[in-house]
Amino acid sequence: MSELRLEELSASNIVAANTLSLKPGQEQFVAPVSHSIAEAYVNPVTAWPRVVLEDDEVVGFIMGNFDPDAPEVEFRGCIWRINVAATAQGHGVGRFAVLALADEARTRGFDRVTVIFEQGEAGPAAFFEKLGFVPIGETPYGETIAALDL
Ligand SMILES: CC(C)(COP(=O)(O)OP(=O)(O)OC[C@H]1O[C@@H](n2cnc3c(N)ncnc32)[C@H](O)[C@@H]1OP(=O)(O)O)[C@@H](O)C(=O)NCCC(=O)NCCS
């Protein structure tokens, strides 16, 4: 059994986080990690950027946003970004990261976590459904908004 753990995004893991590979076809479903790093830099109060290590190797990145005052409900306690290295997908890394974010949301007093994603064959819909997220709406661009009750 491999050991999974979470670390804050920091100078020691930022390069590894920024060079995570994806499987062919997945790029269209997630913006580059560098975008999230920039967003975390300009939103230091609400952003929650974390890397996942599997046996001491960076294999995933997740960023939450926790902003109880956000005007749109889908941005109050949400997953902004998640991606798992192509070679580590299917090992439970994504589940581990989402459950860690859900724990953090619970600690901060949120009663649900939301995520926005695009539908498509190589997309993450089945993953989020497996974790218990249910669709609650659509963005003006046709993306699915889903929520996990905590
Ligand atoms: C979506 C993603 C984060 C899933 O990460 P992962 O580490 O491979 O997922 P896990 O191994 O934790 O899988 C958890 C469960 O979801 C299921 N699952 C994961 N991806 C799936 C898929 N594409 N189709 C069907 N089921 C899937 C797994 O089989 C597992 O089910 P189990 O409980 O029966 O074992 C990863 O595929 C990824 O980085 N995709 C590209 C980026 C992306 O689309 N991000 C989301 C943008 S919002």
PDB file of C-alpha atoms and ligand atoms in Angstrom:
ATOM      1  CA  MET A   1       0.000   0.000   0.000  1.00  0.00           C
ATOM      2  CA  SER A   2       1.391   3.380  -0.920  1.00  0.00           C
ATOM      3  CA  GLU A   3       1.242   6.243   1.539  1.00  0.00           C
ATOM      4  CA  LEU A   4      -0.645   9.391   0.536  1.00  0.00           C
ATOM      5  CA  ARG A   5      -0.231  12.713   2.261  1.00  0.00           C
ATOM      6  CA  LEU A   6      -1.055  16.351   1.688  1.00  0.00           C
ATOM      7  CA  GLU A   7       1.341  19.287   1.776  1.00  0.00           C
ATOM      8  CA  GLU A   8       0.820  23.000   1.409  1.00  0.00           C
ATOM      9  CA  LEU A   9       2.000  24.360  -1.915  1.00  0.00           C
ATOM     10  CA  SER A  10       5.487  25.694  -1.185  1.00  0.00           C
ATOM     11  CA  ALA A  11       8.864  26.543  -2.718  1.00  0.00           C
ATOM     12  CA  SER A  12       9.914  22.909  -2.312  1.00  0.00           C
ATOM     13  CA  ASN A  13       7.054  21.362  -4.307  1.00  0.00           C
ATOM     14  CA  ILE A  14       5.910  24.128  -6.683  1.00  0.00           C
ATOM     15  CA  VAL A  15       7.992  22.940  -9.650  1.00  0.00           C
ATOM     16  CA  ALA A  16       6.775  19.363  -9.317  1.00  0.00           C
ATOM     17  CA  ALA A  17       3.178  20.580  -8.994  1.00  0.00           C
ATOM     18  CA  ASN A  18       3.568  22.740 -12.077  1.00  0.00           C
ATOM     19  CA  THR A  19       4.878  19.887 -14.225  1.00  0.00           C
ATOM     20  CA  LEU A  20       2.262  17.233 -13.458  1.00  0.00           C
ATOM     21  CA  SER A  21       1.392  15.365 -16.641  1.00  0.00           C
ATOM     22  CA  LEU A  22      -2.124  14.443 -17.738  1.00  0.00           C
ATOM     23  CA  LYS A  23      -3.449  11.670 -19.936  1.00  0.00           C
ATOM     24  CA  PRO A  24      -4.047  12.549 -23.604  1.00  0.00           C
ATOM     25  CA  GLY A  25      -7.433  14.250 -24.004  1.00  0.00           C
ATOM     26  CA  GLN A  26      -7.650  15.465 -20.404  1.00  0.00           C
ATOM     27  CA  GLU A  27      -5.944  18.844 -20.965  1.00  0.00           C
ATOM     28  CA  GLN A  28      -9.184  20.414 -22.199  1.00  0.00           C
ATOM     29  CA  PHE A  29     -10.875  19.689 -18.834  1.00  0.00           C
ATOM     30  CA  VAL A  30      -8.440  21.453 -16.553  1.00  0.00           C
ATOM     31  CA  ALA A  31      -6.447  24.684 -16.764  1.00  0.00           C
ATOM     32  CA  PRO A  32      -2.678  24.442 -16.199  1.00  0.00           C
ATOM     33  CA  VAL A  33      -1.579  24.286 -12.554  1.00  0.00           C
ATOM     34  CA  SER A  34       0.359  27.527 -13.114  1.00  0.00           C
ATOM     35  CA  HIS A  35      -2.993  29.363 -13.454  1.00  0.00           C
ATOM     36  CA  SER A  36      -4.047  28.131 -10.023  1.00  0.00           C
ATOM     37  CA  ILE A  37      -0.719  29.091  -8.526  1.00  0.00           C
ATOM     38  CA  ALA A  38      -1.213  32.616  -9.871  1.00  0.00           C
ATOM     39  CA  GLU A  39      -4.799  32.676  -8.548  1.00  0.00           C
ATOM     40  CA  ALA A  40      -3.626  31.490  -5.140  1.00  0.00           C
ATOM     41  CA  TYR A  41      -1.042  34.271  -5.103  1.00  0.00           C
ATOM     42  CA  VAL A  42      -3.619  36.984  -5.734  1.00  0.00           C
ATOM     43  CA  ASN A  43      -6.274  35.396  -3.456  1.00  0.00           C
ATOM     44  CA  PRO A  44      -4.143  34.399  -0.451  1.00  0.00           C
ATOM     45  CA  VAL A  45      -7.017  34.605   2.046  1.00  0.00           C
ATOM     46  CA  THR A  46      -9.526  32.336   0.309  1.00  0.00           C
ATOM     47  CA  ALA A  47      -7.330  30.001  -1.769  1.00  0.00           C
ATOM     48  CA  TRP A  48      -6.302  26.601  -0.398  1.00  0.00           C
ATOM     49  CA  PRO A  49      -3.600  25.115  -2.696  1.00  0.00           C
ATOM     50  CA  ARG A  50      -2.248  21.682  -1.764  1.00  0.00           C
ATOM     51  CA  VAL A  51      -0.149  18.977  -3.359  1.00  0.00           C
ATOM     52  CA  VAL A  52      -0.603  15.244  -2.818  1.00  0.00           C
ATOM     53  CA  LEU A  53       2.446  13.083  -2.305  1.00  0.00           C
ATOM     54  CA  GLU A  54       2.474   9.359  -2.914  1.00  0.00           C
ATOM     55  CA  ASP A  55       5.499   7.800  -1.252  1.00  0.00           C
ATOM     56  CA  ASP A  56       7.168  11.241  -1.173  1.00  0.00           C
ATOM     57  CA  GLU A  57       6.583  11.978  -4.872  1.00  0.00           C
ATOM     58  CA  VAL A  58       4.268  14.824  -5.924  1.00  0.00           C
ATOM     59  CA  VAL A  59       1.441  13.142  -7.841  1.00  0.00           C
ATOM     60  CA  GLY A  60      -1.474  15.538  -7.505  1.00  0.00           C
ATOM     61  CA  PHE A  61      -2.604  19.104  -7.031  1.00  0.00           C
ATOM     62  CA  ILE A  62      -5.853  20.383  -5.580  1.00  0.00           C
ATOM     63  CA  MET A  63      -6.960  23.920  -4.916  1.00  0.00           C
ATOM     64  CA  GLY A  64      -9.979  24.891  -2.894  1.00  0.00           C
ATOM     65  CA  ASN A  65     -11.595  28.272  -2.471  1.00  0.00           C
ATOM     66  CA  PHE A  66     -13.249  29.046   0.842  1.00  0.00           C
ATOM     67  CA  ASP A  67     -15.111  32.328   0.733  1.00  0.00           C
ATOM     68  CA  PRO A  68     -18.385  32.366   2.694  1.00  0.00           C
ATOM     69  CA  ASP A  69     -19.146  35.849   1.309  1.00  0.00           C
ATOM     70  CA  ALA A  70     -18.833  34.988  -2.379  1.00  0.00           C
ATOM     71  CA  PRO A  71     -21.963  36.195  -4.211  1.00  0.00           C
ATOM     72  CA  GLU A  72     -22.280  32.970  -6.237  1.00  0.00           C
ATOM     73  CA  VAL A  73     -23.024  29.928  -4.060  1.00  0.00           C
ATOM     74  CA  GLU A  74     -20.856  27.719  -6.254  1.00  0.00           C
ATOM     75  CA  PHE A  75     -17.741  29.714  -5.302  1.00  0.00           C
ATOM     76  CA  ARG A  76     -18.192  29.703  -1.499  1.00  0.00           C
ATOM     77  CA  GLY A  77     -16.665  26.350  -0.628  1.00  0.00           C
ATOM     78  CA  CYS A  78     -15.416  24.814  -3.837  1.00  0.00           C
ATOM     79  CA  ILE A  79     -12.833  22.815  -5.705  1.00  0.00           C
ATOM     80  CA  TRP A  80     -11.168  25.245  -8.050  1.00  0.00           C
ATOM     81  CA  ARG A  81      -8.777  22.755  -9.570  1.00  0.00           C
ATOM     82  CA  ILE A  82      -7.775  19.142  -9.193  1.00  0.00           C
ATOM     83  CA  ASN A  83      -5.429  17.065 -11.214  1.00  0.00           C
ATOM     84  CA  VAL A  84      -3.578  13.842 -10.732  1.00  0.00           C
ATOM     85  CA  ALA A  85      -0.450  12.791 -12.658  1.00  0.00           C
ATOM     86  CA  ALA A  86      -1.201  10.436 -15.541  1.00  0.00           C
ATOM     87  CA  THR A  87       0.963   7.706 -13.998  1.00  0.00           C
ATOM     88  CA  ALA A  88      -0.814   7.939 -10.621  1.00  0.00           C
ATOM     89  CA  GLN A  89      -4.440   8.050 -11.803  1.00  0.00           C
ATOM     90  CA  GLY A  90      -6.617   5.236 -10.491  1.00  0.00           C
ATOM     91  CA  HIS A  91      -4.621   4.915  -7.237  1.00  0.00           C
ATOM     92  CA  GLY A  92      -7.125   6.812  -5.089  1.00  0.00           C
ATOM     93  CA  VAL A  93      -5.125  10.072  -5.195  1.00  0.00           C
ATOM     94  CA  GLY A  94      -8.062  12.138  -6.469  1.00  0.00           C
ATOM     95  CA  ARG A  95     -10.394  10.707  -3.818  1.00  0.00           C
ATOM     96  CA  PHE A  96      -7.822  11.374  -1.082  1.00  0.00           C
ATOM     97  CA  ALA A  97      -7.441  15.001  -2.231  1.00  0.00           C
ATOM     98  CA  VAL A  98     -11.184  15.670  -2.445  1.00  0.00           C
ATOM     99  CA  LEU A  99     -11.851  14.102   0.972  1.00  0.00           C
ATOM    100  CA  ALA A 100      -9.064  16.221   2.480  1.00  0.00           C
ATOM    101  CA  LEU A 101     -10.617  19.340   0.955  1.00  0.00           C
ATOM    102  CA  ALA A 102     -14.038  18.251   2.272  1.00  0.00           C
ATOM    103  CA  ASP A 103     -12.546  17.867   5.785  1.00  0.00           C
ATOM    104  CA  GLU A 104     -11.068  21.359   5.539  1.00  0.00           C
ATOM    105  CA  ALA A 105     -14.442  22.742   4.395  1.00  0.00           C
ATOM    106  CA  ARG A 106     -16.193  21.034   7.331  1.00  0.00           C
ATOM    107  CA  THR A 107     -13.648  22.488   9.759  1.00  0.00           C
ATOM    108  CA  ARG A 108     -14.353  25.939   8.345  1.00  0.00           C
ATOM    109  CA  GLY A 109     -18.103  25.479   8.881  1.00  0.00           C
ATOM    110  CA  PHE A 110     -19.232  24.771   5.317  1.00  0.00           C
ATOM    111  CA  ASP A 111     -22.025  22.250   4.839  1.00  0.00           C
ATOM    112  CA  ARG A 112     -21.201  21.455   1.239  1.00  0.00           C
ATOM    113  CA  VAL A 113     -18.475  21.567  -1.378  1.00  0.00           C
ATOM    114  CA  THR A 114     -19.116  22.457  -5.005  1.00  0.00           C
ATOM    115  CA  VAL A 115     -17.234  21.860  -8.231  1.00  0.00           C
ATOM    116  CA  ILE A 116     -17.662  23.023 -11.819  1.00  0.00           C
ATOM    117  CA  PHE A 117     -16.640  20.765 -14.698  1.00  0.00           C
ATOM    118  CA  GLU A 118     -17.258  20.108 -18.368  1.00  0.00           C
ATOM    119  CA  GLN A 119     -19.008  16.996 -19.602  1.00  0.00           C
ATOM    120  CA  GLY A 120     -17.089  14.807 -22.047  1.00  0.00           C
ATOM    121  CA  GLU A 121     -15.622  11.373 -22.533  1.00  0.00           C
ATOM    122  CA  ALA A 122     -12.252  12.078 -20.897  1.00  0.00           C
ATOM    123  CA  GLY A 123     -13.826  14.410 -18.331  1.00  0.00           C
ATOM    124  CA  PRO A 124     -14.159  14.018 -14.558  1.00  0.00           C
ATOM    125  CA  ALA A 125     -17.969  13.592 -14.295  1.00  0.00           C
ATOM    126  CA  ALA A 126     -17.855   9.888 -13.332  1.00  0.00           C
ATOM    127  CA  PHE A 127     -15.144  10.572 -10.753  1.00  0.00           C
ATOM    128  CA  PHE A 128     -17.160  13.258  -8.985  1.00  0.00           C
ATOM    129  CA  GLU A 129     -20.315  11.135  -9.167  1.00  0.00           C
ATOM    130  CA  LYS A 130     -18.431   8.220  -7.567  1.00  0.00           C
ATOM    131  CA  LEU A 131     -17.463  10.509  -4.691  1.00  0.00           C
ATOM    132  CA  GLY A 132     -21.098  11.489  -4.113  1.00  0.00           C
ATOM    133  CA  PHE A 133     -21.334  14.809  -5.950  1.00  0.00           C
ATOM    134  CA  VAL A 134     -24.739  15.488  -7.496  1.00  0.00           C
ATOM    135  CA  PRO A 135     -25.484  18.012 -10.247  1.00  0.00           C
ATOM    136  CA  ILE A 136     -27.203  21.145  -8.940  1.00  0.00           C
ATOM    137  CA  GLY A 137     -27.090  23.389 -11.994  1.00  0.00           C
ATOM    138  CA  GLU A 138     -25.231  24.707 -15.001  1.00  0.00           C
ATOM    139  CA  THR A 139     -23.054  27.728 -15.671  1.00  0.00           C
ATOM    140  CA  PRO A 140     -23.958  30.099 -18.527  1.00  0.00           C
ATOM    141  CA  TYR A 141     -21.266  28.273 -20.521  1.00  0.00           C
ATOM    142  CA  GLY A 142     -22.962  24.882 -20.155  1.00  0.00           C
ATOM    143  CA  GLU A 143     -20.602  23.494 -17.529  1.00  0.00           C
ATOM    144  CA  THR A 144     -22.044  21.284 -14.804  1.00  0.00           C
ATOM    145  CA  ILE A 145     -22.165  22.595 -11.224  1.00  0.00           C
ATOM    146  CA  ALA A 146     -22.164  19.685  -8.752  1.00  0.00           C
ATOM    147  CA  ALA A 147     -22.257  19.593  -4.963  1.00  0.00           C
ATOM    148  CA  LEU A 148     -21.265  17.207  -2.184  1.00  0.00           C
ATOM    149  CA  ASP A 149     -23.209  17.584   1.052  1.00  0.00           C
ATOM    150  CA  LEU A 150     -20.921  17.293   4.072  1.00  0.00           C
TER     151      LEU A 150
HETATM  152  C1  LIG B   1     -10.489  13.258 -12.371  1.00  0.00           C
HETATM  153  C2  LIG B   1      -9.189  12.866 -11.646  1.00  0.00           C
HETATM  154  C3  LIG B   1      -8.811  13.982 -10.676  1.00  0.00           C
HETATM  155  C4  LIG B   1      -9.444  11.555 -10.877  1.00  0.00           C
HETATM  156  O1  LIG B   1      -8.285  11.256 -10.094  1.00  0.00           O
HETATM  157  P1  LIG B   1      -7.837   9.735  -9.736  1.00  0.00           P
HETATM  158  O2  LIG B   1      -6.766   9.816  -8.727  1.00  0.00           O
HETATM  159  O3  LIG B   1      -7.529   9.008 -10.997  1.00  0.00           O
HETATM  160  O4  LIG B   1      -9.181   9.142  -9.105  1.00  0.00           O
HETATM  161  P2  LIG B   1      -9.283   8.000  -7.951  1.00  0.00           P
HETATM  162  O5  LIG B   1      -8.276   6.937  -8.254  1.00  0.00           O
HETATM  163  O6  LIG B   1      -9.215   8.650  -6.610  1.00  0.00           O
HETATM  164  O7  LIG B   1     -10.743   7.442  -8.222  1.00  0.00           O
HETATM  165  C5  LIG B   1     -11.818   7.482  -7.286  1.00  0.00           C
HETATM  166  C6  LIG B   1     -12.977   6.687  -7.860  1.00  0.00           C
HETATM  167  O8  LIG B   1     -13.442   7.338  -9.061  1.00  0.00           O
HETATM  168  C7  LIG B   1     -13.387   6.429 -10.150  1.00  0.00           C
HETATM  169  N1  LIG B   1     -12.966   7.169 -11.351  1.00  0.00           N
HETATM  170  C8  LIG B   1     -11.914   8.024 -11.455  1.00  0.00           C
HETATM  171  N2  LIG B   1     -11.853   8.497 -12.724  1.00  0.00           N
HETATM  172  C9  LIG B   1     -12.865   7.920 -13.395  1.00  0.00           C
HETATM  173  C10 LIG B   1     -13.311   7.990 -14.741  1.00  0.00           C
HETATM  174  N3  LIG B   1     -12.711   8.786 -15.651  1.00  0.00           N
HETATM  175  N4  LIG B   1     -14.395   7.257 -15.111  1.00  0.00           N
HETATM  176  C11 LIG B   1     -15.018   6.451 -14.219  1.00  0.00           C
HETATM  177  N5  LIG B   1     -14.647   6.339 -12.908  1.00  0.00           N
HETATM  178  C12 LIG B   1     -13.586   7.057 -12.523  1.00  0.00           C
HETATM  179  C13 LIG B   1     -12.334   5.413  -9.774  1.00  0.00           C
HETATM  180  O9  LIG B   1     -12.524   4.205 -10.477  1.00  0.00           O
HETATM  181  C14 LIG B   1     -12.573   5.274  -8.285  1.00  0.00           C
HETATM  182  O10 LIG B   1     -13.683   4.423  -8.079  1.00  0.00           O
HETATM  183  P3  LIG B   1     -13.698   3.218  -6.975  1.00  0.00           P
HETATM  184  O11 LIG B   1     -14.292   3.855  -5.760  1.00  0.00           O
HETATM  185  O12 LIG B   1     -14.597   2.212  -7.578  1.00  0.00           O
HETATM  186  O13 LIG B   1     -12.311   2.762  -6.763  1.00  0.00           O
HETATM  187  C15 LIG B   1      -8.029  12.603 -12.649  1.00  0.00           C
HETATM  188  O14 LIG B   1      -8.468  11.700 -13.627  1.00  0.00           O
HETATM  189  C16 LIG B   1      -7.523  13.857 -13.369  1.00  0.00           C
HETATM  190  O15 LIG B   1      -6.581  14.498 -12.911  1.00  0.00           O
HETATM  191  N6  LIG B   1      -8.149  14.185 -14.526  1.00  0.00           N
HETATM  192  C17 LIG B   1      -7.680  15.307 -15.361  1.00  0.00           C
HETATM  193  C18 LIG B   1      -7.981  16.641 -14.759  1.00  0.00           C
HETATM  194  C19 LIG B   1      -9.464  16.920 -14.525  1.00  0.00           C
HETATM  195  O16 LIG B   1     -10.329  16.593 -15.328  1.00  0.00           O
HETATM  196  N7  LIG B   1      -9.744  17.561 -13.384  1.00  0.00           N
HETATM  197  C20 LIG B   1     -11.073  17.981 -13.000  1.00  0.00           C
HETATM  198  C21 LIG B   1     -11.315  19.370 -13.446  1.00  0.00           C
HETATM  199  S1  LIG B   1     -12.694  20.027 -12.582  1.00  0.00           S
END
